[in-house]
């Protein structure tokens, strides 16, 4: 076999790893579409959402990037509002503010807010929902140590929208960037 082909194959395999999901055991997807309205909706995943206490986890609401844009991409006053920096704007210009409450197995509730946006390689944009710090510019605090799993989530929004799916994933972990 030609050494050039082997080298290119290893390069492409290594490059694939740079762009693929690290595949933490805690990562999971809740199939969609999930219609989110102004009233609270309970969503029960097939398996509980497992907490990884070593990393930063977020619950990503994945939406169509042709219908929604991260609010911070707009240069108007609302786009610069730190309280709504990571919320979405619909194609009609409406601010979309999702709210999520995770419910642990013992009934304890953890409130999440929009803390990130990600454009996905396969299309779509996400609102990364995470715990809310005391000050907007601070990092999201970790999930409470006594919570190992969430059995359900409750979700609503000021403006109805559809999530293509919901993605529970480890966004940052010490093993990702040693």
Short mmCIF file of N, CA and C in Angstrom, two decimals:
data_model
loop_
_atom_site.label_atom_id
_atom_site.label_comp_id
_atom_site.label_asym_id
_atom_site.label_seq_id
_atom_site.Cartn_x
_atom_site.Cartn_y
_atom_site.Cartn_z
N UNK A 1 0.85 -1.18 0.00
CA UNK A 1 0.00 0.00 0.00
C UNK A 1 0.90 1.24 0.00
N UNK A 2 0.50 2.21 -0.74
CA UNK A 2 1.27 3.43 -0.87
C UNK A 2 1.25 4.21 0.45
N UNK A 3 2.41 4.64 0.92
CA UNK A 3 2.53 5.38 2.18
C UNK A 3 1.75 6.69 2.16
N UNK A 4 1.63 7.28 0.97
CA UNK A 4 0.89 8.53 0.85
C UNK A 4 -0.60 8.30 1.19
N UNK A 5 -1.18 7.21 0.71
CA UNK A 5 -2.58 6.91 1.00
C UNK A 5 -2.79 6.63 2.49
N UNK A 6 -1.83 5.92 3.10
CA UNK A 6 -1.93 5.63 4.53
C UNK A 6 -1.86 6.93 5.33
N UNK A 7 -0.95 7.81 4.96
CA UNK A 7 -0.80 9.09 5.65
C UNK A 7 -2.08 9.92 5.54
N UNK A 8 -2.64 10.00 4.34
CA UNK A 8 -3.87 10.76 4.13
C UNK A 8 -5.02 10.14 4.95
N UNK A 9 -5.10 8.81 4.98
CA UNK A 9 -6.16 8.13 5.74
C UNK A 9 -6.04 8.45 7.22
N UNK A 10 -4.84 8.39 7.79
CA UNK A 10 -4.66 8.72 9.21
C UNK A 10 -4.98 10.19 9.48
N UNK A 11 -4.58 11.07 8.55
CA UNK A 11 -4.88 12.49 8.71
C UNK A 11 -6.39 12.71 8.74
N UNK A 12 -7.11 12.09 7.81
CA UNK A 12 -8.56 12.27 7.75
C UNK A 12 -9.25 11.69 8.98
N UNK A 13 -8.77 10.54 9.47
CA UNK A 13 -9.34 9.97 10.69
C UNK A 13 -9.11 10.88 11.89
N UNK A 14 -7.90 11.46 11.97
CA UNK A 14 -7.60 12.39 13.06
C UNK A 14 -8.43 13.65 12.97
N UNK A 15 -8.61 14.15 11.74
CA UNK A 15 -9.42 15.34 11.52
C UNK A 15 -10.87 15.08 11.89
N UNK A 16 -11.36 13.89 11.58
CA UNK A 16 -12.73 13.53 11.94
C UNK A 16 -12.93 13.63 13.45
N UNK A 17 -11.96 13.22 14.24
CA UNK A 17 -12.05 13.30 15.69
C UNK A 17 -12.13 14.72 16.20
N UNK A 18 -11.55 15.66 15.46
CA UNK A 18 -11.60 17.07 15.88
C UNK A 18 -13.01 17.64 15.78
N UNK A 19 -13.83 17.08 14.93
CA UNK A 19 -15.15 17.64 14.70
C UNK A 19 -16.28 16.74 15.18
N UNK A 20 -15.95 15.60 15.74
CA UNK A 20 -17.01 14.69 16.16
C UNK A 20 -17.34 14.89 17.63
N UNK A 21 -18.51 14.44 18.01
CA UNK A 21 -18.97 14.47 19.38
C UNK A 21 -18.08 13.56 20.21
N UNK A 22 -17.55 14.03 21.36
CA UNK A 22 -16.66 13.18 22.14
C UNK A 22 -17.35 11.94 22.68
N UNK A 23 -18.67 11.94 22.70
CA UNK A 23 -19.40 10.74 23.08
C UNK A 23 -19.31 10.38 24.54
N UNK A 24 -19.46 11.34 25.43
CA UNK A 24 -19.47 11.02 26.85
C UNK A 24 -20.67 10.15 27.15
N UNK A 25 -20.54 9.21 28.08
CA UNK A 25 -21.65 8.30 28.38
C UNK A 25 -22.91 9.04 28.85
N UNK A 26 -22.76 10.23 29.38
CA UNK A 26 -23.91 10.98 29.89
C UNK A 26 -24.70 11.68 28.77
N UNK A 27 -24.10 11.83 27.59
CA UNK A 27 -24.77 12.51 26.48
C UNK A 27 -26.00 11.72 26.03
N UNK A 28 -27.08 12.43 25.74
CA UNK A 28 -28.26 11.76 25.20
C UNK A 28 -29.12 12.76 24.43
N UNK A 29 -29.93 12.22 23.55
CA UNK A 29 -30.84 13.05 22.76
C UNK A 29 -32.28 12.66 23.07
N UNK A 30 -33.10 13.68 23.17
CA UNK A 30 -34.54 13.49 23.29
C UNK A 30 -35.10 13.76 21.90
N UNK A 31 -35.69 12.75 21.32
CA UNK A 31 -36.18 12.85 19.94
C UNK A 31 -37.24 13.94 19.81
N UNK A 32 -37.25 14.55 18.66
CA UNK A 32 -38.22 15.58 18.36
C UNK A 32 -38.99 15.23 17.12
N UNK A 33 -39.73 16.15 16.63
CA UNK A 33 -39.80 17.54 17.10
C UNK A 33 -40.55 17.67 18.43
N UNK A 34 -40.15 18.71 19.18
CA UNK A 34 -40.78 19.03 20.46
C UNK A 34 -41.38 20.43 20.32
N UNK A 35 -42.71 20.49 20.35
CA UNK A 35 -43.39 21.79 20.29
C UNK A 35 -43.39 22.42 21.67
N UNK A 36 -42.86 23.64 21.74
CA UNK A 36 -42.73 24.36 23.01
C UNK A 36 -43.63 25.58 22.93
N UNK A 37 -44.52 25.71 23.89
CA UNK A 37 -45.47 26.81 23.90
C UNK A 37 -45.31 27.70 25.11
N UNK A 38 -46.32 28.52 25.36
CA UNK A 38 -46.25 29.46 26.47
C UNK A 38 -46.61 28.82 27.81
N UNK A 39 -47.24 27.65 27.76
CA UNK A 39 -47.56 26.91 28.99
C UNK A 39 -46.49 25.85 29.25
N UNK A 40 -46.29 25.53 30.51
CA UNK A 40 -45.31 24.52 30.88
C UNK A 40 -45.66 23.18 30.24
N UNK A 41 -44.67 22.52 29.67
CA UNK A 41 -44.82 21.20 29.08
C UNK A 41 -43.82 20.28 29.75
N UNK A 42 -44.28 19.12 30.19
CA UNK A 42 -43.36 18.15 30.79
C UNK A 42 -42.85 17.22 29.70
N UNK A 43 -41.54 17.01 29.71
CA UNK A 43 -40.89 16.10 28.77
C UNK A 43 -40.17 15.05 29.61
N UNK A 44 -40.47 13.79 29.33
CA UNK A 44 -39.84 12.69 30.06
C UNK A 44 -38.96 11.92 29.08
N UNK A 45 -37.64 11.98 29.26
CA UNK A 45 -36.75 11.24 28.35
C UNK A 45 -36.89 9.73 28.54
N UNK A 46 -36.51 8.97 27.51
CA UNK A 46 -36.57 7.51 27.60
C UNK A 46 -35.73 7.00 28.76
N UNK A 47 -34.57 7.60 28.97
CA UNK A 47 -33.69 7.28 30.09
C UNK A 47 -33.43 8.57 30.86
N UNK A 48 -33.27 8.51 32.18
CA UNK A 48 -32.96 9.73 32.94
C UNK A 48 -31.69 10.41 32.40
N UNK A 49 -31.64 11.72 32.55
CA UNK A 49 -30.46 12.49 32.14
C UNK A 49 -29.43 12.39 33.26
N UNK A 50 -28.29 11.78 32.95
CA UNK A 50 -27.25 11.53 33.94
C UNK A 50 -26.32 12.74 34.03
N UNK A 51 -26.00 13.13 35.26
CA UNK A 51 -25.14 14.29 35.50
C UNK A 51 -23.68 13.86 35.54
N UNK A 52 -22.83 14.60 34.83
CA UNK A 52 -21.39 14.43 34.88
C UNK A 52 -20.86 15.58 35.74
N UNK A 53 -20.45 15.29 36.96
CA UNK A 53 -20.03 16.34 37.89
C UNK A 53 -18.62 16.87 37.60
N UNK A 54 -17.88 16.22 36.71
CA UNK A 54 -16.54 16.71 36.36
C UNK A 54 -16.57 17.77 35.28
N UNK A 55 -17.62 17.79 34.47
CA UNK A 55 -17.66 18.70 33.33
C UNK A 55 -18.82 19.67 33.42
N UNK A 56 -18.93 20.49 32.39
CA UNK A 56 -20.04 21.43 32.26
C UNK A 56 -21.03 20.83 31.28
N UNK A 57 -22.25 20.60 31.74
CA UNK A 57 -23.30 20.05 30.89
C UNK A 57 -24.32 21.12 30.60
N UNK A 58 -24.89 21.01 29.41
CA UNK A 58 -25.98 21.90 29.02
C UNK A 58 -27.06 21.07 28.35
N UNK A 59 -28.26 21.59 28.41
CA UNK A 59 -29.38 21.01 27.70
C UNK A 59 -29.60 21.90 26.48
N UNK A 60 -29.27 21.38 25.30
CA UNK A 60 -29.36 22.17 24.07
C UNK A 60 -30.70 21.98 23.40
N UNK A 61 -31.38 23.07 23.14
CA UNK A 61 -32.61 23.07 22.36
C UNK A 61 -32.19 23.35 20.92
N UNK A 62 -32.31 22.35 20.06
CA UNK A 62 -31.83 22.46 18.68
C UNK A 62 -32.98 22.92 17.79
N UNK A 63 -32.76 24.06 17.10
CA UNK A 63 -33.79 24.63 16.23
C UNK A 63 -33.23 24.81 14.82
N UNK A 64 -34.11 25.04 13.88
CA UNK A 64 -33.75 25.27 12.48
C UNK A 64 -33.05 26.63 12.38
N UNK A 65 -31.82 26.64 11.86
CA UNK A 65 -31.07 27.89 11.76
C UNK A 65 -31.61 28.83 10.70
N UNK A 66 -32.50 28.37 9.84
CA UNK A 66 -33.13 29.27 8.88
C UNK A 66 -34.30 30.04 9.52
N UNK A 67 -34.85 29.50 10.61
CA UNK A 67 -35.97 30.16 11.27
C UNK A 67 -35.57 30.97 12.49
N UNK A 68 -34.35 30.71 13.02
CA UNK A 68 -33.93 31.35 14.26
C UNK A 68 -32.46 31.73 14.20
N UNK A 69 -32.14 32.81 14.89
CA UNK A 69 -30.77 33.32 14.96
C UNK A 69 -30.48 33.67 16.41
N UNK A 70 -29.25 33.41 16.90
CA UNK A 70 -28.91 33.85 18.25
C UNK A 70 -29.09 35.37 18.38
N UNK A 71 -29.68 35.80 19.47
CA UNK A 71 -29.98 37.21 19.66
C UNK A 71 -28.73 38.09 19.60
N UNK A 72 -27.60 37.58 20.07
CA UNK A 72 -26.38 38.41 20.11
C UNK A 72 -25.84 38.74 18.72
N UNK A 73 -26.37 38.12 17.67
CA UNK A 73 -25.94 38.41 16.30
C UNK A 73 -26.53 39.72 15.77
N UNK A 74 -27.46 40.31 16.52
CA UNK A 74 -28.08 41.57 16.12
C UNK A 74 -27.36 42.72 16.83
N UNK A 75 -27.18 43.82 16.12
CA UNK A 75 -26.43 44.94 16.70
C UNK A 75 -27.32 45.99 17.34
N UNK A 76 -28.59 45.70 17.52
CA UNK A 76 -29.48 46.66 18.15
C UNK A 76 -29.39 46.55 19.68
N UNK A 77 -30.18 47.35 20.37
CA UNK A 77 -30.16 47.38 21.83
C UNK A 77 -30.51 46.02 22.43
N UNK A 78 -31.50 45.36 21.90
CA UNK A 78 -31.91 44.05 22.41
C UNK A 78 -30.81 43.00 22.20
N UNK A 79 -30.10 43.09 21.08
CA UNK A 79 -29.01 42.16 20.80
C UNK A 79 -27.84 42.33 21.75
N UNK A 80 -27.71 43.50 22.35
CA UNK A 80 -26.64 43.77 23.30
C UNK A 80 -27.08 43.64 24.76
N UNK A 81 -28.31 43.22 24.99
CA UNK A 81 -28.83 43.05 26.35
C UNK A 81 -28.25 41.78 26.95
N UNK A 82 -27.41 41.88 28.00
CA UNK A 82 -26.78 40.68 28.56
C UNK A 82 -27.77 39.65 29.10
N UNK A 83 -28.95 40.08 29.51
CA UNK A 83 -29.96 39.14 30.02
C UNK A 83 -30.51 38.23 28.91
N UNK A 84 -30.43 38.69 27.67
CA UNK A 84 -31.00 37.93 26.55
C UNK A 84 -29.96 37.62 25.48
N UNK A 85 -28.69 37.71 25.83
CA UNK A 85 -27.60 37.54 24.86
C UNK A 85 -27.71 36.22 24.11
N UNK A 86 -28.03 35.12 24.80
CA UNK A 86 -28.05 33.80 24.18
C UNK A 86 -29.45 33.31 23.82
N UNK A 87 -30.47 34.13 23.99
CA UNK A 87 -31.80 33.74 23.55
C UNK A 87 -31.82 33.79 22.01
N UNK A 88 -32.97 33.52 21.43
CA UNK A 88 -33.10 33.46 19.97
C UNK A 88 -33.97 34.60 19.46
N UNK A 89 -33.84 34.87 18.19
CA UNK A 89 -34.79 35.73 17.49
C UNK A 89 -35.35 34.92 16.33
N UNK A 90 -36.65 35.01 16.18
CA UNK A 90 -37.31 34.33 15.07
C UNK A 90 -37.05 35.11 13.78
N UNK A 91 -37.35 34.48 12.66
CA UNK A 91 -37.15 35.17 11.38
C UNK A 91 -38.02 36.41 11.26
N UNK A 92 -39.09 36.49 12.08
CA UNK A 92 -39.93 37.70 12.08
C UNK A 92 -39.42 38.76 13.06
N UNK A 93 -38.32 38.45 13.78
CA UNK A 93 -37.71 39.43 14.68
C UNK A 93 -38.14 39.34 16.13
N UNK A 94 -39.02 38.38 16.46
CA UNK A 94 -39.47 38.24 17.85
C UNK A 94 -38.37 37.61 18.71
N UNK A 95 -38.20 38.13 19.93
CA UNK A 95 -37.28 37.54 20.88
C UNK A 95 -37.92 36.29 21.47
N UNK A 96 -37.21 35.17 21.41
CA UNK A 96 -37.70 33.89 21.91
C UNK A 96 -36.89 33.56 23.16
N UNK A 97 -37.58 33.50 24.31
CA UNK A 97 -36.92 33.28 25.60
C UNK A 97 -37.41 31.96 26.20
N UNK A 98 -36.67 30.85 25.98
CA UNK A 98 -37.08 29.58 26.57
C UNK A 98 -36.76 29.53 28.06
N UNK A 99 -37.57 28.78 28.80
CA UNK A 99 -37.34 28.53 30.21
C UNK A 99 -37.36 27.02 30.41
N UNK A 100 -36.43 26.50 31.21
CA UNK A 100 -36.35 25.07 31.46
C UNK A 100 -36.15 24.83 32.94
N UNK A 101 -36.86 23.84 33.47
CA UNK A 101 -36.65 23.37 34.84
C UNK A 101 -36.38 21.87 34.75
N UNK A 102 -35.23 21.44 35.24
CA UNK A 102 -34.92 20.01 35.32
C UNK A 102 -35.45 19.48 36.64
N UNK A 103 -36.03 18.27 36.61
CA UNK A 103 -36.59 17.67 37.82
C UNK A 103 -35.81 16.40 38.14
N UNK A 104 -35.16 16.40 39.31
CA UNK A 104 -34.36 15.25 39.75
C UNK A 104 -35.26 14.12 40.23
N UNK A 105 -34.67 12.97 40.43
CA UNK A 105 -35.41 11.78 40.88
C UNK A 105 -36.11 12.00 42.22
N UNK A 106 -35.51 12.83 43.08
CA UNK A 106 -36.13 13.09 44.38
C UNK A 106 -37.09 14.28 44.35
N UNK A 107 -37.33 14.83 43.16
CA UNK A 107 -38.25 15.95 43.01
C UNK A 107 -37.59 17.31 43.06
N UNK A 108 -36.30 17.37 43.43
CA UNK A 108 -35.60 18.66 43.46
C UNK A 108 -35.59 19.27 42.05
N UNK A 109 -35.77 20.59 41.98
CA UNK A 109 -35.84 21.27 40.70
C UNK A 109 -34.64 22.19 40.52
N UNK A 110 -34.12 22.21 39.30
CA UNK A 110 -33.00 23.08 38.96
C UNK A 110 -33.42 23.93 37.76
N UNK A 111 -33.39 25.26 37.94
CA UNK A 111 -33.79 26.20 36.90
C UNK A 111 -32.62 26.47 35.97
N UNK A 112 -32.90 26.44 34.67
CA UNK A 112 -31.87 26.71 33.66
C UNK A 112 -32.23 27.95 32.87
N UNK A 113 -31.21 28.60 32.34
CA UNK A 113 -31.40 29.75 31.47
C UNK A 113 -30.49 29.64 30.27
N UNK A 114 -30.73 30.45 29.25
CA UNK A 114 -29.92 30.43 28.03
C UNK A 114 -28.51 30.93 28.34
N UNK A 115 -27.51 30.07 28.10
CA UNK A 115 -26.12 30.42 28.45
C UNK A 115 -25.15 30.24 27.29
N UNK A 116 -25.62 29.72 26.13
CA UNK A 116 -24.72 29.56 24.98
C UNK A 116 -25.54 29.37 23.71
N UNK A 117 -24.87 29.54 22.59
CA UNK A 117 -25.42 29.20 21.28
C UNK A 117 -24.35 28.44 20.52
N UNK A 118 -24.78 27.45 19.76
CA UNK A 118 -23.85 26.66 18.96
C UNK A 118 -24.48 26.42 17.59
N UNK A 119 -23.69 26.63 16.53
CA UNK A 119 -24.12 26.22 15.19
C UNK A 119 -23.62 24.81 14.98
N UNK A 120 -24.50 23.91 14.58
CA UNK A 120 -24.13 22.51 14.40
C UNK A 120 -23.63 22.26 12.99
N UNK A 121 -22.68 21.32 12.85
CA UNK A 121 -22.14 20.98 11.54
C UNK A 121 -23.22 20.44 10.62
N UNK A 122 -24.17 19.69 11.18
CA UNK A 122 -25.22 19.10 10.36
C UNK A 122 -26.39 20.06 10.15
N UNK A 123 -26.22 21.32 10.50
CA UNK A 123 -27.28 22.32 10.37
C UNK A 123 -27.97 22.52 11.69
N UNK A 124 -28.61 23.65 11.82
CA UNK A 124 -29.32 23.96 13.05
C UNK A 124 -28.48 24.84 13.96
N UNK A 125 -29.15 25.42 14.92
CA UNK A 125 -28.51 26.25 15.94
C UNK A 125 -29.11 25.84 17.27
N UNK A 126 -28.34 25.97 18.34
CA UNK A 126 -28.84 25.58 19.64
C UNK A 126 -28.90 26.75 20.61
N UNK A 127 -29.77 26.60 21.58
CA UNK A 127 -29.74 27.43 22.78
C UNK A 127 -29.28 26.48 23.86
N UNK A 128 -28.08 26.71 24.40
CA UNK A 128 -27.55 25.89 25.47
C UNK A 128 -28.07 26.37 26.80
N UNK A 129 -28.90 25.56 27.43
CA UNK A 129 -29.51 25.92 28.71
C UNK A 129 -28.66 25.35 29.84
N UNK A 130 -28.28 26.21 30.78
CA UNK A 130 -27.44 25.79 31.90
C UNK A 130 -27.90 26.51 33.16
N UNK A 131 -27.29 26.14 34.29
CA UNK A 131 -27.65 26.78 35.55
C UNK A 131 -27.32 28.28 35.46
N UNK A 132 -28.07 29.06 36.20
CA UNK A 132 -27.98 30.51 36.09
C UNK A 132 -27.09 31.06 37.21
N UNK A 133 -26.02 31.79 36.85
CA UNK A 133 -25.17 32.38 37.89
C UNK A 133 -25.84 33.62 38.49
N UNK A 134 -25.29 34.09 39.61
CA UNK A 134 -25.83 35.29 40.24
C UNK A 134 -25.65 36.51 39.37
N UNK A 135 -24.50 36.61 38.69
CA UNK A 135 -24.24 37.73 37.78
C UNK A 135 -24.16 37.18 36.36
N UNK A 136 -24.71 37.91 35.41
CA UNK A 136 -24.82 37.46 34.03
C UNK A 136 -23.47 37.02 33.44
N UNK A 137 -22.40 37.73 33.73
CA UNK A 137 -21.10 37.44 33.13
C UNK A 137 -20.35 36.27 33.75
N UNK A 138 -20.85 35.72 34.84
CA UNK A 138 -20.16 34.63 35.52
C UNK A 138 -20.44 33.29 34.85
N UNK A 139 -19.58 32.31 35.12
CA UNK A 139 -19.78 30.95 34.62
C UNK A 139 -20.99 30.33 35.31
N UNK A 140 -21.62 29.39 34.61
CA UNK A 140 -22.74 28.67 35.20
C UNK A 140 -22.24 27.82 36.37
N UNK A 141 -22.93 27.87 37.49
CA UNK A 141 -22.52 27.01 38.61
C UNK A 141 -22.81 25.54 38.28
N UNK A 142 -22.10 24.62 38.94
CA UNK A 142 -22.34 23.20 38.69
C UNK A 142 -23.70 22.77 39.22
N UNK A 143 -24.14 21.60 38.75
CA UNK A 143 -25.38 21.03 39.29
C UNK A 143 -25.11 20.62 40.74
N UNK A 144 -26.13 20.64 41.58
CA UNK A 144 -25.95 20.23 42.97
C UNK A 144 -25.33 18.83 43.05
N UNK A 145 -24.39 18.66 43.97
CA UNK A 145 -23.65 17.39 44.11
C UNK A 145 -24.56 16.21 44.43
N UNK A 146 -25.68 16.46 45.10
CA UNK A 146 -26.55 15.36 45.49
C UNK A 146 -27.45 14.86 44.36
N UNK A 147 -27.42 15.54 43.21
CA UNK A 147 -28.25 15.11 42.08
C UNK A 147 -27.39 14.30 41.11
N UNK A 148 -27.80 13.07 40.86
CA UNK A 148 -27.10 12.20 39.91
C UNK A 148 -27.84 12.09 38.58
N UNK A 149 -29.17 12.24 38.61
CA UNK A 149 -29.99 12.08 37.40
C UNK A 149 -31.21 12.99 37.47
N UNK A 150 -31.64 13.40 36.28
CA UNK A 150 -32.90 14.13 36.15
C UNK A 150 -33.90 13.23 35.44
N UNK A 151 -35.08 13.09 36.01
CA UNK A 151 -36.08 12.19 35.44
C UNK A 151 -36.96 12.86 34.40
N UNK A 152 -37.06 14.20 34.46
CA UNK A 152 -37.90 14.91 33.50
C UNK A 152 -37.46 16.36 33.43
N UNK A 153 -38.05 17.07 32.50
CA UNK A 153 -37.83 18.51 32.41
C UNK A 153 -39.15 19.16 32.07
N UNK A 154 -39.27 20.39 32.51
CA UNK A 154 -40.42 21.21 32.16
C UNK A 154 -39.90 22.35 31.34
N UNK A 155 -40.65 22.70 30.31
CA UNK A 155 -40.17 23.72 29.37
C UNK A 155 -41.32 24.58 28.87
N UNK A 156 -41.02 25.86 28.66
CA UNK A 156 -41.96 26.79 28.05
C UNK A 156 -41.17 27.94 27.43
N UNK A 157 -41.87 28.81 26.72
CA UNK A 157 -41.24 29.95 26.09
C UNK A 157 -42.25 31.08 25.97
N UNK A 158 -41.77 32.29 25.92
CA UNK A 158 -42.65 33.44 25.73
C UNK A 158 -43.27 33.44 24.33
N UNK A 159 -42.59 32.83 23.37
CA UNK A 159 -43.06 32.71 21.99
C UNK A 159 -42.99 31.23 21.63
N UNK A 160 -44.07 30.63 21.15
CA UNK A 160 -44.01 29.21 20.78
C UNK A 160 -42.98 28.95 19.68
N UNK A 161 -42.30 27.82 19.79
CA UNK A 161 -41.35 27.40 18.76
C UNK A 161 -41.21 25.88 18.82
N UNK A 162 -40.55 25.32 17.84
CA UNK A 162 -40.35 23.88 17.77
C UNK A 162 -38.86 23.57 17.84
N UNK A 163 -38.49 22.70 18.76
CA UNK A 163 -37.12 22.19 18.83
C UNK A 163 -37.07 20.92 17.97
N UNK A 164 -36.08 20.85 17.08
CA UNK A 164 -35.93 19.65 16.25
C UNK A 164 -35.64 18.44 17.13
N UNK A 165 -34.85 18.65 18.18
CA UNK A 165 -34.61 17.66 19.22
C UNK A 165 -33.96 18.38 20.39
N UNK A 166 -33.84 17.69 21.50
CA UNK A 166 -33.20 18.25 22.70
C UNK A 166 -31.99 17.39 22.99
N UNK A 167 -30.85 18.05 23.19
CA UNK A 167 -29.58 17.35 23.33
C UNK A 167 -28.96 17.65 24.69
N UNK A 168 -28.86 16.65 25.54
CA UNK A 168 -28.21 16.75 26.85
C UNK A 168 -26.77 16.31 26.63
N UNK A 169 -25.82 17.23 26.84
CA UNK A 169 -24.45 16.83 26.55
C UNK A 169 -23.43 17.55 27.42
N UNK A 170 -22.29 16.91 27.53
CA UNK A 170 -21.14 17.49 28.23
C UNK A 170 -20.48 18.44 27.23
N UNK A 171 -20.52 19.73 27.51
CA UNK A 171 -19.93 20.73 26.62
C UNK A 171 -18.45 20.94 26.90
N UNK A 172 -18.08 20.87 28.17
CA UNK A 172 -16.68 21.06 28.55
C UNK A 172 -16.34 20.03 29.61
N UNK A 173 -15.18 19.44 29.47
CA UNK A 173 -14.76 18.41 30.41
C UNK A 173 -13.23 18.44 30.48
N UNK A 174 -12.63 18.18 31.61
CA UNK A 174 -11.17 18.18 31.70
C UNK A 174 -10.51 17.23 30.71
N UNK A 175 -11.17 16.12 30.36
CA UNK A 175 -10.60 15.16 29.40
C UNK A 175 -10.63 15.67 27.97
N UNK A 176 -11.41 16.72 27.67
CA UNK A 176 -11.50 17.24 26.31
C UNK A 176 -10.29 18.08 25.96
N UNK A 177 -9.78 18.80 26.91
CA UNK A 177 -8.63 19.70 26.68
C UNK A 177 -7.65 19.57 27.84
N UNK A 178 -6.92 18.46 27.88
CA UNK A 178 -6.01 18.25 29.02
C UNK A 178 -4.89 19.28 29.08
#
